[in-house]
PDB file of C-alpha atoms and ligand atoms in Angstrom:
ATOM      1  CA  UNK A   1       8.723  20.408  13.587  1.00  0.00           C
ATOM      2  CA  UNK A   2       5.641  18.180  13.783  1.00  0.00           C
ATOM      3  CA  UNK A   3       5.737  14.231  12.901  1.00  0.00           C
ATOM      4  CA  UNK A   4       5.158  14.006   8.889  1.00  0.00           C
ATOM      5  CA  UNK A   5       5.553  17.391   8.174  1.00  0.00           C
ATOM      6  CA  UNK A   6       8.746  16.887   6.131  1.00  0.00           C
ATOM      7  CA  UNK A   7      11.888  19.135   6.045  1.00  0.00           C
ATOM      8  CA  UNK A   8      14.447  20.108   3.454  1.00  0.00           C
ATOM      9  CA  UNK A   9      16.708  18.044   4.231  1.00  0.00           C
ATOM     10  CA  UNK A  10      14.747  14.533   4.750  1.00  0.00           C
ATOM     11  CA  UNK A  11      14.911  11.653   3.125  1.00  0.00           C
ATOM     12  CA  UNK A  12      12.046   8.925   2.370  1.00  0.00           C
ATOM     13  CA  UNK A  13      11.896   5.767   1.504  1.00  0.00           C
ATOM     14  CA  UNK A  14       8.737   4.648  -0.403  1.00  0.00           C
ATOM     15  CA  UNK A  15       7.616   1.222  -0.299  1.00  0.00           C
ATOM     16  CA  UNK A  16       4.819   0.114  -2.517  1.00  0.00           C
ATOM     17  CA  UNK A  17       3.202  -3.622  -2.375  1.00  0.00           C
ATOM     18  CA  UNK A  18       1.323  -3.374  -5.425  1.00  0.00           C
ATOM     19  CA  UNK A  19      -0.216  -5.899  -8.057  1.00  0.00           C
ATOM     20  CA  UNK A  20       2.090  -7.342 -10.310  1.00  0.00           C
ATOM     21  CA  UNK A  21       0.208  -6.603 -13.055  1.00  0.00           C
ATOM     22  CA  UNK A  22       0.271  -2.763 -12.259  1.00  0.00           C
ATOM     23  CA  UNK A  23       3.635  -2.883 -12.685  1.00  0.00           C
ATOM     24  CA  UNK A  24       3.806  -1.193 -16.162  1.00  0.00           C
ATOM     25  CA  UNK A  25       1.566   1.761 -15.294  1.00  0.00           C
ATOM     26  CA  UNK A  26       3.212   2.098 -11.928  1.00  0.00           C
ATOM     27  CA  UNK A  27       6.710   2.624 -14.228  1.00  0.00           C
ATOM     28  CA  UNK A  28       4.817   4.973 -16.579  1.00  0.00           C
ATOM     29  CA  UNK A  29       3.292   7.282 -14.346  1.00  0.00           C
ATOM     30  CA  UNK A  30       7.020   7.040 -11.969  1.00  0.00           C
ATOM     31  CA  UNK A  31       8.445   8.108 -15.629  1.00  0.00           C
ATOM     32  CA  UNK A  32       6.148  10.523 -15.893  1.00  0.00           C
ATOM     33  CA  UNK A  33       6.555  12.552 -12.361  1.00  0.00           C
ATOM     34  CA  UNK A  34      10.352  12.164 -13.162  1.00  0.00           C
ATOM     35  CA  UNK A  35      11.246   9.600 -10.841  1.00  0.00           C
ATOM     36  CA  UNK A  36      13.685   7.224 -12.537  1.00  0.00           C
ATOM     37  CA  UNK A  37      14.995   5.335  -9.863  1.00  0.00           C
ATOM     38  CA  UNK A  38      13.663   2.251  -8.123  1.00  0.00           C
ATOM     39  CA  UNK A  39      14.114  -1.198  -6.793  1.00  0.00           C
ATOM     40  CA  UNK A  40      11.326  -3.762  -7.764  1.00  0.00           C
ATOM     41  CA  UNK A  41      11.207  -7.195  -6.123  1.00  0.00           C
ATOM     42  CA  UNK A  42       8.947  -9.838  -6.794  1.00  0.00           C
ATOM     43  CA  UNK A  43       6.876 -10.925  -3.169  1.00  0.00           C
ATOM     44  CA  UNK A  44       4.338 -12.290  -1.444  1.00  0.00           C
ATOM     45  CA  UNK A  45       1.863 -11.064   0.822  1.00  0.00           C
ATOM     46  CA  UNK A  46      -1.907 -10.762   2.177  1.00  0.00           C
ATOM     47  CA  UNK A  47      -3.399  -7.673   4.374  1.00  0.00           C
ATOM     48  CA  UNK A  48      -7.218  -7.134   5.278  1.00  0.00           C
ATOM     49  CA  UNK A  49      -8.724 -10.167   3.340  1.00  0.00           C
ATOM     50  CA  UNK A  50      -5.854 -12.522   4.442  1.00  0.00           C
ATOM     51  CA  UNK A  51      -5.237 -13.419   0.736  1.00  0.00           C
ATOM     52  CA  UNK A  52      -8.823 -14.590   0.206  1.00  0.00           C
ATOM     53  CA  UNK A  53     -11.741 -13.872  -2.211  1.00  0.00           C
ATOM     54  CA  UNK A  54     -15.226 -14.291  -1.655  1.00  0.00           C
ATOM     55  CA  UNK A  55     -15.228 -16.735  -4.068  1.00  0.00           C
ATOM     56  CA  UNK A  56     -12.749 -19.170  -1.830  1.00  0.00           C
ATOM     57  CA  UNK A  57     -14.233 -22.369  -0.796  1.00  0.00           C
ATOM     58  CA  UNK A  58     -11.786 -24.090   1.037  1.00  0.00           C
ATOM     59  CA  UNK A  59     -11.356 -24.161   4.869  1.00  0.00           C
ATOM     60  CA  UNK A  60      -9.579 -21.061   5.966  1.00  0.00           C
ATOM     61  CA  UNK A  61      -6.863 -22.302   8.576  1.00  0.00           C
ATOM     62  CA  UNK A  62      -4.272 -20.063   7.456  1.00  0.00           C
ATOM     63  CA  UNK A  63      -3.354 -16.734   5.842  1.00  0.00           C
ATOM     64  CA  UNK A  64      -3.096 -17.099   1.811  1.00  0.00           C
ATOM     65  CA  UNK A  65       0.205 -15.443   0.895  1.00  0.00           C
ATOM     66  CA  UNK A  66      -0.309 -13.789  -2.668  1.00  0.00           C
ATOM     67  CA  UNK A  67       1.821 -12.912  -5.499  1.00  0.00           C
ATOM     68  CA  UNK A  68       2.758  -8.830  -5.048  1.00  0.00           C
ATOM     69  CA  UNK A  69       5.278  -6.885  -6.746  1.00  0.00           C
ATOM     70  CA  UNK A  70       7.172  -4.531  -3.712  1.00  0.00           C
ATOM     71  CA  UNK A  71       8.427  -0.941  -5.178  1.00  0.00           C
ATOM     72  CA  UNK A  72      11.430   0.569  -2.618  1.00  0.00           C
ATOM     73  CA  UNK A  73      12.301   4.128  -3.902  1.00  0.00           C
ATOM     74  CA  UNK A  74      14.307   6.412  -1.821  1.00  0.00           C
ATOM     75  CA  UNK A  75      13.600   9.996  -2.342  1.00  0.00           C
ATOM     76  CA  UNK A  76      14.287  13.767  -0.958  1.00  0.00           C
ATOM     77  CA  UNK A  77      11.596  15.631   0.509  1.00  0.00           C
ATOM     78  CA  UNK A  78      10.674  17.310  -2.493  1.00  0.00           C
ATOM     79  CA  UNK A  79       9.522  14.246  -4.211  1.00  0.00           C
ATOM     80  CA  UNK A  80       8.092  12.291  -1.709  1.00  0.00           C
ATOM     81  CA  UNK A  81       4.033  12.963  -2.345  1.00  0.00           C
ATOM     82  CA  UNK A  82       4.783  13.343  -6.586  1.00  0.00           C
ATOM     83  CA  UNK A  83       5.872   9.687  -6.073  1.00  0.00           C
ATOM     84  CA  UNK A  84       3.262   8.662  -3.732  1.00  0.00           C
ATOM     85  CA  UNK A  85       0.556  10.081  -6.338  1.00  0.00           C
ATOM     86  CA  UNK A  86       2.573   8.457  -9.386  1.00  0.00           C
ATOM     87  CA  UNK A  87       2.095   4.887  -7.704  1.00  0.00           C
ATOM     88  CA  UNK A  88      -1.494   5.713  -7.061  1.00  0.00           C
ATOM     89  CA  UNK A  89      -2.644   6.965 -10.439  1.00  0.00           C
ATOM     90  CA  UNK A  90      -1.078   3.932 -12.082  1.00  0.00           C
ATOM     91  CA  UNK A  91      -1.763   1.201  -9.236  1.00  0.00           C
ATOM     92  CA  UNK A  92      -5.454   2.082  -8.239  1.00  0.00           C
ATOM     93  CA  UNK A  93      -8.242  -0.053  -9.480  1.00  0.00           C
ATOM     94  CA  UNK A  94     -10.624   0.981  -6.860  1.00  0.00           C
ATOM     95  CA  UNK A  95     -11.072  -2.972  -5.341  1.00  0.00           C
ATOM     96  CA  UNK A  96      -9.637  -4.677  -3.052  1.00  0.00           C
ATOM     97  CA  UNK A  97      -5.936  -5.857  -3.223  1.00  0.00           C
ATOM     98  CA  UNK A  98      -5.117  -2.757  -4.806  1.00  0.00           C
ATOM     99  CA  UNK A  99      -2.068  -2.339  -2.621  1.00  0.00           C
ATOM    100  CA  UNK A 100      -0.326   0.012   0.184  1.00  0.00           C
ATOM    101  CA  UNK A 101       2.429   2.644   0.272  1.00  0.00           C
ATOM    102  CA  UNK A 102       4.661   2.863   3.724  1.00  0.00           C
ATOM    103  CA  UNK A 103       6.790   5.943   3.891  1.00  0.00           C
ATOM    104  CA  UNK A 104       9.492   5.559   6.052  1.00  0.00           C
ATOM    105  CA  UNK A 105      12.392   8.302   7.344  1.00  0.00           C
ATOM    106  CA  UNK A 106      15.672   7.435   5.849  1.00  0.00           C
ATOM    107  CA  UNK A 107      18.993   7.951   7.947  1.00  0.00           C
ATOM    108  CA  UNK A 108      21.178   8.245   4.911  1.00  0.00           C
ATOM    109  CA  UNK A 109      22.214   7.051   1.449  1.00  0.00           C
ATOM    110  CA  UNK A 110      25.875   6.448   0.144  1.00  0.00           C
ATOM    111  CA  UNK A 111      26.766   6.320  -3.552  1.00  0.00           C
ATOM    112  CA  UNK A 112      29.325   3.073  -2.886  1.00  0.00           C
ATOM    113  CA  UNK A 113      31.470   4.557  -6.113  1.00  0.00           C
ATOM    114  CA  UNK A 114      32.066   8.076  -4.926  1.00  0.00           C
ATOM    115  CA  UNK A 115      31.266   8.180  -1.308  1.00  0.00           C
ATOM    116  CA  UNK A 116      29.096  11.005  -1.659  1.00  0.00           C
ATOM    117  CA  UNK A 117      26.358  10.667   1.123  1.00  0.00           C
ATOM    118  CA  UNK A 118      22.807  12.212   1.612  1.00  0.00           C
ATOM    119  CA  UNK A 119      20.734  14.008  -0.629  1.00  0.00           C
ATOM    120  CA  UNK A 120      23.169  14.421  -3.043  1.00  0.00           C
ATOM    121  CA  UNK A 121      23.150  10.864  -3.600  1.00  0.00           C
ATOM    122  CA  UNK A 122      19.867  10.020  -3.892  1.00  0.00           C
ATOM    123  CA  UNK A 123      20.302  12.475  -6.829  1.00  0.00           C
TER     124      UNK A 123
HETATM  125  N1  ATP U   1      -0.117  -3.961   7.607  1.00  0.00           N
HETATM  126  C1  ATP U   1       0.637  -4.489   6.634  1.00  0.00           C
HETATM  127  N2  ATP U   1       1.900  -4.856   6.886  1.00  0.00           N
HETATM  128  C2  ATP U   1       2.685  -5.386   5.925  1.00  0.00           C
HETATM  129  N3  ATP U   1       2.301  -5.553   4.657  1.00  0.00           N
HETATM  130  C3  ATP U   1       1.038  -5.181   4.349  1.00  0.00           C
HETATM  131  C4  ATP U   1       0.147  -4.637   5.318  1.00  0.00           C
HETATM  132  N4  ATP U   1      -1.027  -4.362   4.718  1.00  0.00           N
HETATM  133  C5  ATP U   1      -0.868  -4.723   3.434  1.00  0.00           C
HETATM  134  N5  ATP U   1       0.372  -5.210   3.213  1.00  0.00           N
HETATM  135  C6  ATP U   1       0.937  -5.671   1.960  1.00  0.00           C
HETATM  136  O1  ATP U   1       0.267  -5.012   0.912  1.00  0.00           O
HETATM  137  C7  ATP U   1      -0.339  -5.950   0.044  1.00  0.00           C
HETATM  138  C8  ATP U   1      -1.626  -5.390  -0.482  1.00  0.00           C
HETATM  139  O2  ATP U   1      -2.496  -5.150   0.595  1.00  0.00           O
HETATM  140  P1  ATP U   1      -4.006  -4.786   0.313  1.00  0.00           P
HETATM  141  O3  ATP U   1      -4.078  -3.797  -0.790  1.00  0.00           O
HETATM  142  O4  ATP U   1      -4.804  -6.040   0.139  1.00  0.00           O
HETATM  143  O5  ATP U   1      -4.363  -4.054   1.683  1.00  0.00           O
HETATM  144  P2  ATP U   1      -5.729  -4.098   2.502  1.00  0.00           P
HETATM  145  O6  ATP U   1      -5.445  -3.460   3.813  1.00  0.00           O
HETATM  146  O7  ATP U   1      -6.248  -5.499   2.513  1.00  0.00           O
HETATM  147  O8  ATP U   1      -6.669  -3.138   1.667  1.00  0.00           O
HETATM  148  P3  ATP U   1      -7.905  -3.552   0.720  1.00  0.00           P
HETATM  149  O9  ATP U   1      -9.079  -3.722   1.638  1.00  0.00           O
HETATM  150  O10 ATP U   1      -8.032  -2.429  -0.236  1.00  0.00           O
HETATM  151  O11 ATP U   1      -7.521  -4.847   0.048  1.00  0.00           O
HETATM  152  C9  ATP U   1      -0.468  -7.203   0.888  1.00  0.00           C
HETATM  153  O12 ATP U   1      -0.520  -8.362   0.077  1.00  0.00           O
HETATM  154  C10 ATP U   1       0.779  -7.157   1.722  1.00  0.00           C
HETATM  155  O13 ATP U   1       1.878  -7.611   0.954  1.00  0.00           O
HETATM  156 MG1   MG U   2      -6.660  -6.548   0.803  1.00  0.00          MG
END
């Protein structure tokens, strides 16, 4: 099977960096494409810009670490791009800053109360 082709029996994990004020739409449109469970964290963070505007005037010594809201959502195969276009639709602004989405392969997931492991307990 090629890299990033997916299988029926992989599991994801999502991470969106997205900004905090998305946050609302990001749930909606999650609601919306049926995905109900997440993890939300509050961070910080900078990518191509190194947290700075054009409007900055200040000498620029160091990266500028700015307030992001991280989304981890673990997922089966099936759901993986659904969720990837949820966080889009409700993130995207079109500027800068607007955010990123890593997809990583996930070994395994264990539902601590039953044991059940896997797929079945992403649910
Ligand atoms: N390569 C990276 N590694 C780790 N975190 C990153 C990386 N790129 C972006 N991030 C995280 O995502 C947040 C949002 O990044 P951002 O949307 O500004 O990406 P960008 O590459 O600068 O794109 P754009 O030019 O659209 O701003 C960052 O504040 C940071 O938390
Ligand atoms: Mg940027």
């Amino acid at each position: 099977m090629m890299q990033g082709e997916g299988g029926p029996n992989e599991m994801k994990l999502v991470i969106a960096m997205i900004q905090p004020h998305k946050l609302p739409e990001v749930k909606r449109a999650l609601f919306n494409a049926q995905v109900y469970k997440m993890t939300v964290t509050n961070a910080v963070g900078c990518g191509e810009q190194r947290g700075y505007t054009e409007a900055y005037r200040g000498v620029r010594q160091e990266v500028n670490l700015l307030k992001k809201t991280r989304i981890e959502i673990a997922v089966n195969e099936d759901f993986v791009e659904p969720t990837i276009n949820a966080i889009i639709e409700g993130a995207r602004s079109g500027d800068i800053g607007d955010g990123k989405i890593f997809v990583v392969d996930l070994m395994d997931c264990i539902r601590i109360r039953t044991g059940e492991r896997g797929m079945v307990a992403i649910g």
